[in-house]
Short mmCIF file of C-alpha atoms in Angstrom, two decimals:
data_model
loop_
_atom_site.label_atom_id
_atom_site.label_comp_id
_atom_site.label_asym_id
_atom_site.label_seq_id
_atom_site.Cartn_x
_atom_site.Cartn_y
_atom_site.Cartn_z
CA MET N 1 24.26 -52.79 -81.28
CA ASP N 2 21.77 -50.03 -80.98
CA THR N 3 19.86 -51.97 -78.36
CA ASP N 4 23.05 -52.54 -76.33
CA LYS N 5 23.81 -48.82 -76.41
CA ASN N 6 20.32 -47.99 -75.19
CA ILE N 7 20.60 -50.51 -72.33
CA THR N 8 23.98 -49.13 -71.23
CA GLY N 9 22.61 -45.57 -71.40
CA GLU N 10 19.66 -46.55 -69.25
CA ASN N 11 21.96 -48.27 -66.73
CA ALA N 12 24.17 -45.18 -66.53
CA ALA N 13 21.12 -42.96 -65.97
CA THR N 14 19.83 -45.19 -63.17
CA MET N 15 23.27 -45.18 -61.49
CA GLU N 16 23.39 -41.39 -61.60
CA ASN N 17 19.91 -41.15 -60.12
CA LYS N 18 20.94 -43.49 -57.28
CA GLN N 19 24.05 -41.41 -56.53
CA ASP N 20 21.99 -38.21 -56.51
CA SER N 21 19.46 -39.75 -54.17
CA GLU N 22 22.24 -40.91 -51.83
CA SER N 23 23.92 -37.47 -51.83
CA PHE N 24 20.70 -35.65 -50.80
CA THR N 25 19.34 -36.15 -47.26
CA LYS N 26 15.63 -36.33 -46.56
CA VAL N 27 14.19 -33.23 -44.86
CA LYS N 28 11.73 -33.96 -42.09
CA SER N 29 8.53 -31.95 -41.94
CA LYS N 30 8.20 -29.28 -39.26
CA LYS N 31 5.12 -30.91 -37.72
CA THR N 32 6.95 -34.11 -36.88
CA GLN N 33 9.85 -32.11 -35.40
CA LYS N 34 7.46 -30.13 -33.18
CA ARG N 35 5.76 -33.31 -31.98
CA LYS N 36 9.09 -34.86 -31.07
CA LEU N 37 10.20 -31.74 -29.20
CA GLU N 38 6.93 -31.62 -27.24
CA GLN N 39 7.22 -35.28 -26.33
CA ASP N 40 10.84 -34.76 -25.20
CA GLY N 41 9.75 -31.75 -23.08
CA VAL N 42 6.99 -33.76 -21.39
CA ASP N 43 9.43 -36.57 -20.65
CA MET N 44 11.94 -34.08 -19.17
CA ASP N 45 9.26 -32.46 -16.97
CA THR N 46 8.11 -35.79 -15.60
CA ALA N 47 11.69 -36.85 -14.95
CA ASP N 48 12.44 -33.55 -13.11
CA SER N 49 9.26 -33.79 -11.02
CA VAL N 50 10.11 -37.34 -10.01
CA ALA N 51 13.76 -36.56 -9.27
CA CYS N 52 13.30 -33.17 -7.47
CA LYS N 53 11.61 -32.94 -4.08
CA ARG N 54 10.37 -29.87 -2.22
CA PRO N 55 13.33 -28.23 -0.46
CA GLN N 56 13.16 -28.00 3.32
CA PHE N 57 14.73 -24.97 4.96
CA PRO N 58 15.25 -24.54 8.70
CA PRO N 59 13.08 -21.88 10.40
CA ILE N 60 14.55 -18.36 10.55
CA SER N 61 15.17 -16.91 13.98
CA GLY N 62 13.51 -13.67 15.06
CA ASP N 63 16.77 -11.71 15.01
CA GLN N 64 17.49 -12.63 11.38
CA LEU N 65 13.93 -11.80 10.34
CA ARG N 66 13.98 -8.41 12.06
CA GLY N 67 17.25 -7.22 10.48
CA PRO N 68 19.04 -4.04 11.60
CA ASP N 69 17.40 -1.48 13.91
CA GLU N 70 15.17 1.03 12.14
CA MET N 71 14.40 4.61 13.14
CA ARG N 72 11.67 7.15 12.35
CA LYS N 73 11.73 10.89 12.98
CA ILE N 74 8.57 13.00 13.32
CA ALA N 75 9.03 16.77 13.18
CA VAL N 76 7.09 18.73 15.81
CA PRO N 77 5.96 22.27 14.93
CA ALA N 78 6.41 25.07 17.48
CA HIS N 79 2.71 25.32 18.45
CA ARG N 80 2.66 21.61 19.47
CA TYR N 81 5.62 21.74 21.94
CA THR N 82 3.47 22.54 24.98
CA PRO N 83 0.76 19.89 24.30
CA LEU N 84 3.52 17.33 23.66
CA LYS N 85 5.19 18.19 26.97
CA GLU N 86 1.91 17.95 28.88
CA ASN N 87 0.88 14.61 27.29
CA TRP N 88 4.35 13.05 27.04
CA LEU N 89 3.58 10.25 29.55
CA LYS N 90 0.40 9.28 27.66
CA ILE N 91 2.39 9.11 24.39
CA PHE N 92 5.47 7.47 25.89
CA THR N 93 3.70 4.62 27.77
CA PRO N 94 1.90 2.78 24.89
CA ILE N 95 4.91 3.08 22.56
CA VAL N 96 7.35 1.60 25.09
CA GLU N 97 5.15 -0.87 26.99
CA ASN N 98 2.77 -2.13 24.27
CA LEU N 99 4.86 -1.81 21.09
CA GLN N 100 8.27 -2.52 22.75
CA LEU N 101 9.98 0.45 21.06
CA GLN N 102 12.41 3.16 22.18
CA VAL N 103 11.29 6.79 21.97
CA ARG N 104 12.79 10.18 22.79
CA PHE N 105 12.33 13.86 21.98
CA ASN N 106 15.46 15.41 20.46
CA LEU N 107 15.70 18.98 21.80
CA LYS N 108 18.23 20.08 19.15
CA THR N 109 16.38 18.94 16.04
CA ARG N 110 12.89 19.22 17.64
CA ASN N 111 11.96 15.73 16.43
CA VAL N 112 10.32 12.75 18.12
CA GLU N 113 12.63 9.80 17.39
CA ILE N 114 11.27 6.25 17.51
CA LYS N 115 13.62 3.26 17.23
CA THR N 116 13.30 -0.53 17.23
CA CYS N 117 15.25 -2.68 19.70
CA LYS N 118 15.84 -6.35 20.59
CA GLU N 119 12.52 -6.59 22.46
CA THR N 120 10.49 -5.45 19.39
CA GLN N 121 8.51 -8.42 18.09
CA ASP N 122 5.92 -6.98 15.70
CA ILE N 123 7.31 -5.73 12.36
CA SER N 124 4.50 -3.15 11.94
CA ALA N 125 5.05 -1.65 15.43
CA LEU N 126 7.29 1.15 14.13
CA THR N 127 4.73 2.26 11.53
CA LYS N 128 1.92 2.23 14.12
CA ALA N 129 3.97 4.30 16.58
CA SER N 130 4.95 6.88 13.95
CA ASP N 131 1.30 7.21 12.82
CA PHE N 132 0.24 7.63 16.46
CA VAL N 133 2.74 10.46 17.05
CA LYS N 134 1.88 12.07 13.68
CA ALA N 135 -1.81 12.07 14.59
CA PHE N 136 -1.05 13.84 17.88
CA VAL N 137 1.19 16.38 16.11
CA PHE N 138 -1.59 17.10 13.60
CA GLY N 139 -3.89 18.04 16.50
CA PHE N 140 -5.88 14.90 17.41
CA GLN N 141 -6.50 14.01 21.05
CA VAL N 142 -4.26 11.30 22.54
CA GLU N 143 -7.31 9.06 23.15
CA ASP N 144 -8.34 9.28 19.48
CA ALA N 145 -4.78 8.78 18.20
CA LEU N 146 -4.39 5.65 20.41
CA ALA N 147 -6.89 3.90 18.12
CA LEU N 148 -4.14 3.76 15.47
CA ILE N 149 -2.13 1.49 17.77
CA ARG N 150 -5.06 -0.68 18.89
CA LEU N 151 -6.79 -1.16 15.51
CA ASP N 152 -5.21 -2.18 12.20
CA GLU N 153 -7.64 -0.72 9.64
CA LEU N 154 -7.35 2.95 10.63
CA PHE N 155 -5.60 5.56 8.50
CA LEU N 156 -4.67 9.23 8.44
CA GLU N 157 -5.43 11.48 5.50
CA SER N 158 -4.46 15.13 5.07
CA PHE N 159 -5.28 17.60 2.32
CA ASP N 160 -5.38 21.33 1.78
CA VAL N 161 -8.56 23.34 1.20
CA THR N 162 -6.89 25.00 -1.81
CA ASP N 163 -6.31 21.55 -3.36
CA VAL N 164 -10.08 21.24 -3.83
CA LYS N 165 -10.64 24.80 -5.06
CA PRO N 166 -8.03 27.58 -5.44
CA LEU N 167 -9.45 30.15 -2.97
CA LYS N 168 -7.81 33.25 -1.48
CA GLY N 169 -8.53 35.83 1.20
CA ASP N 170 -12.13 36.03 2.45
CA HIS N 171 -13.30 33.25 0.13
CA LEU N 172 -10.83 30.85 1.78
CA SER N 173 -11.89 31.87 5.31
CA ARG N 174 -15.58 31.46 4.38
CA ALA N 175 -14.89 27.93 3.04
CA ILE N 176 -13.13 26.99 6.31
CA GLY N 177 -16.09 28.48 8.23
CA ARG N 178 -18.54 26.36 6.19
CA ILE N 179 -16.58 23.20 7.12
CA ALA N 180 -16.52 24.08 10.83
CA GLY N 181 -20.05 25.50 11.11
CA LYS N 182 -21.40 27.62 13.96
CA GLY N 183 -19.59 26.50 17.13
CA GLY N 184 -18.14 23.50 15.25
CA LYS N 185 -21.63 22.06 14.64
CA THR N 186 -21.03 21.01 11.00
CA LYS N 187 -17.69 19.36 11.80
CA PHE N 188 -19.18 17.42 14.74
CA THR N 189 -22.12 16.25 12.61
CA ILE N 190 -19.80 14.93 9.86
CA GLU N 191 -17.66 13.21 12.53
CA ASN N 192 -20.65 11.50 14.18
CA VAL N 193 -22.32 10.35 10.95
CA THR N 194 -19.13 9.09 9.25
CA LYS N 195 -17.53 7.77 12.51
CA THR N 196 -14.29 9.69 11.91
CA ARG N 197 -12.28 12.41 13.64
CA ILE N 198 -11.54 15.68 11.81
CA VAL N 199 -9.00 18.39 12.63
CA LEU N 200 -9.08 21.81 10.95
CA ALA N 201 -5.64 23.41 11.16
CA ASP N 202 -5.76 26.70 9.26
CA ALA N 203 -6.25 25.67 5.60
CA LYS N 204 -5.37 22.02 6.19
CA VAL N 205 -7.84 19.22 6.93
CA HIS N 206 -6.78 16.02 8.71
CA ILE N 207 -9.12 13.00 8.84
CA LEU N 208 -8.67 9.90 11.03
CA GLY N 209 -10.75 6.78 10.40
CA SER N 210 -11.25 3.68 8.28
CA PHE N 211 -10.88 3.82 4.49
CA GLN N 212 -14.59 3.88 3.68
CA ASN N 213 -15.42 6.41 6.42
CA ILE N 214 -12.57 8.73 5.34
CA LYS N 215 -13.96 8.64 1.82
CA MET N 216 -17.44 9.69 3.04
CA ALA N 217 -16.06 12.51 5.21
CA ARG N 218 -13.77 13.75 2.42
CA THR N 219 -16.61 13.98 -0.12
CA ALA N 220 -18.74 15.90 2.40
CA ILE N 221 -15.93 18.38 3.17
CA CYS N 222 -15.16 18.83 -0.55
CA ASN N 223 -18.83 19.60 -1.25
CA LEU N 224 -18.83 22.22 1.52
CA ILE N 225 -15.66 23.81 0.09
CA LEU N 226 -17.22 23.92 -3.38
CA GLY N 227 -20.21 25.83 -1.97
CA SER N 228 -22.95 23.28 -1.21
CA PRO N 229 -25.27 24.24 1.66
CA PRO N 230 -24.76 22.22 4.86
CA SER N 231 -28.35 20.86 4.83
CA LYS N 232 -27.80 19.22 1.43
CA VAL N 233 -24.45 17.77 2.57
CA TYR N 234 -26.08 16.32 5.72
CA GLY N 235 -28.74 14.60 3.63
CA ASN N 236 -26.19 13.07 1.24
CA ILE N 237 -24.04 11.80 4.14
CA ARG N 238 -27.01 10.20 5.91
CA VAL N 239 -28.09 8.41 2.72
CA VAL N 240 -24.58 7.02 2.14
CA ALA N 241 -24.20 6.07 5.82
CA SER N 242 -27.53 4.19 5.81
CA ARG N 243 -26.48 2.31 2.66
CA THR N 244 -23.17 1.21 4.18
CA ALA N 245 -24.95 0.15 7.39
CA GLU N 246 -27.36 -2.00 5.34
CA ARG N 247 -24.42 -3.67 3.53
CA PHE N 248 -22.78 -4.72 6.78
#
């Protein structure tokens, strides 16, 4: 009897264990789940690459690419009215004929207004024309400013003498005199060595040239403002200019 009871107890225990094992689900390890996900992702990518082809769009017409007409206004100070009037044909001709833009001088607002039209083909024409007019307004000759239209890698840079060193009164005038030199000798030397054009308008300095040349001219002018003698500045410029010539 005792043996029968033990056997039945064992059978009941085994049945309970089976039920417990059936009720609990097996948990998969995270590594196997990650592998499966990666494999599924690779399969999806390959399927997408096979199914999808490169889309082909029709070419956009010039009118759609150009968009609406744009306009730029360049303010003209009072002391530049007369030179603008005298050189208007030289300014007007390249803007209209070469860049295919519309230009006029507004007598009420005293602005030069440049506008795109249907004939305008180059997107950068408006920027070139506005830089050309700005250069003339700053005081550059028309022939020098025309280089902004003909060449792409030319820029304008303007800064104030007081930005380099806060000077006032006679100290400021002496700094401007050091930049110009006797009869403009120092300014012409910097222009010839660095292949730039410089305009001194009161306490403002405007430089026209390529990026590297503007950098050379700016460092020379800043050294003169800070008080370096012109002979030392000439030497430094010539060394830098010879190095850049060797590179090219």
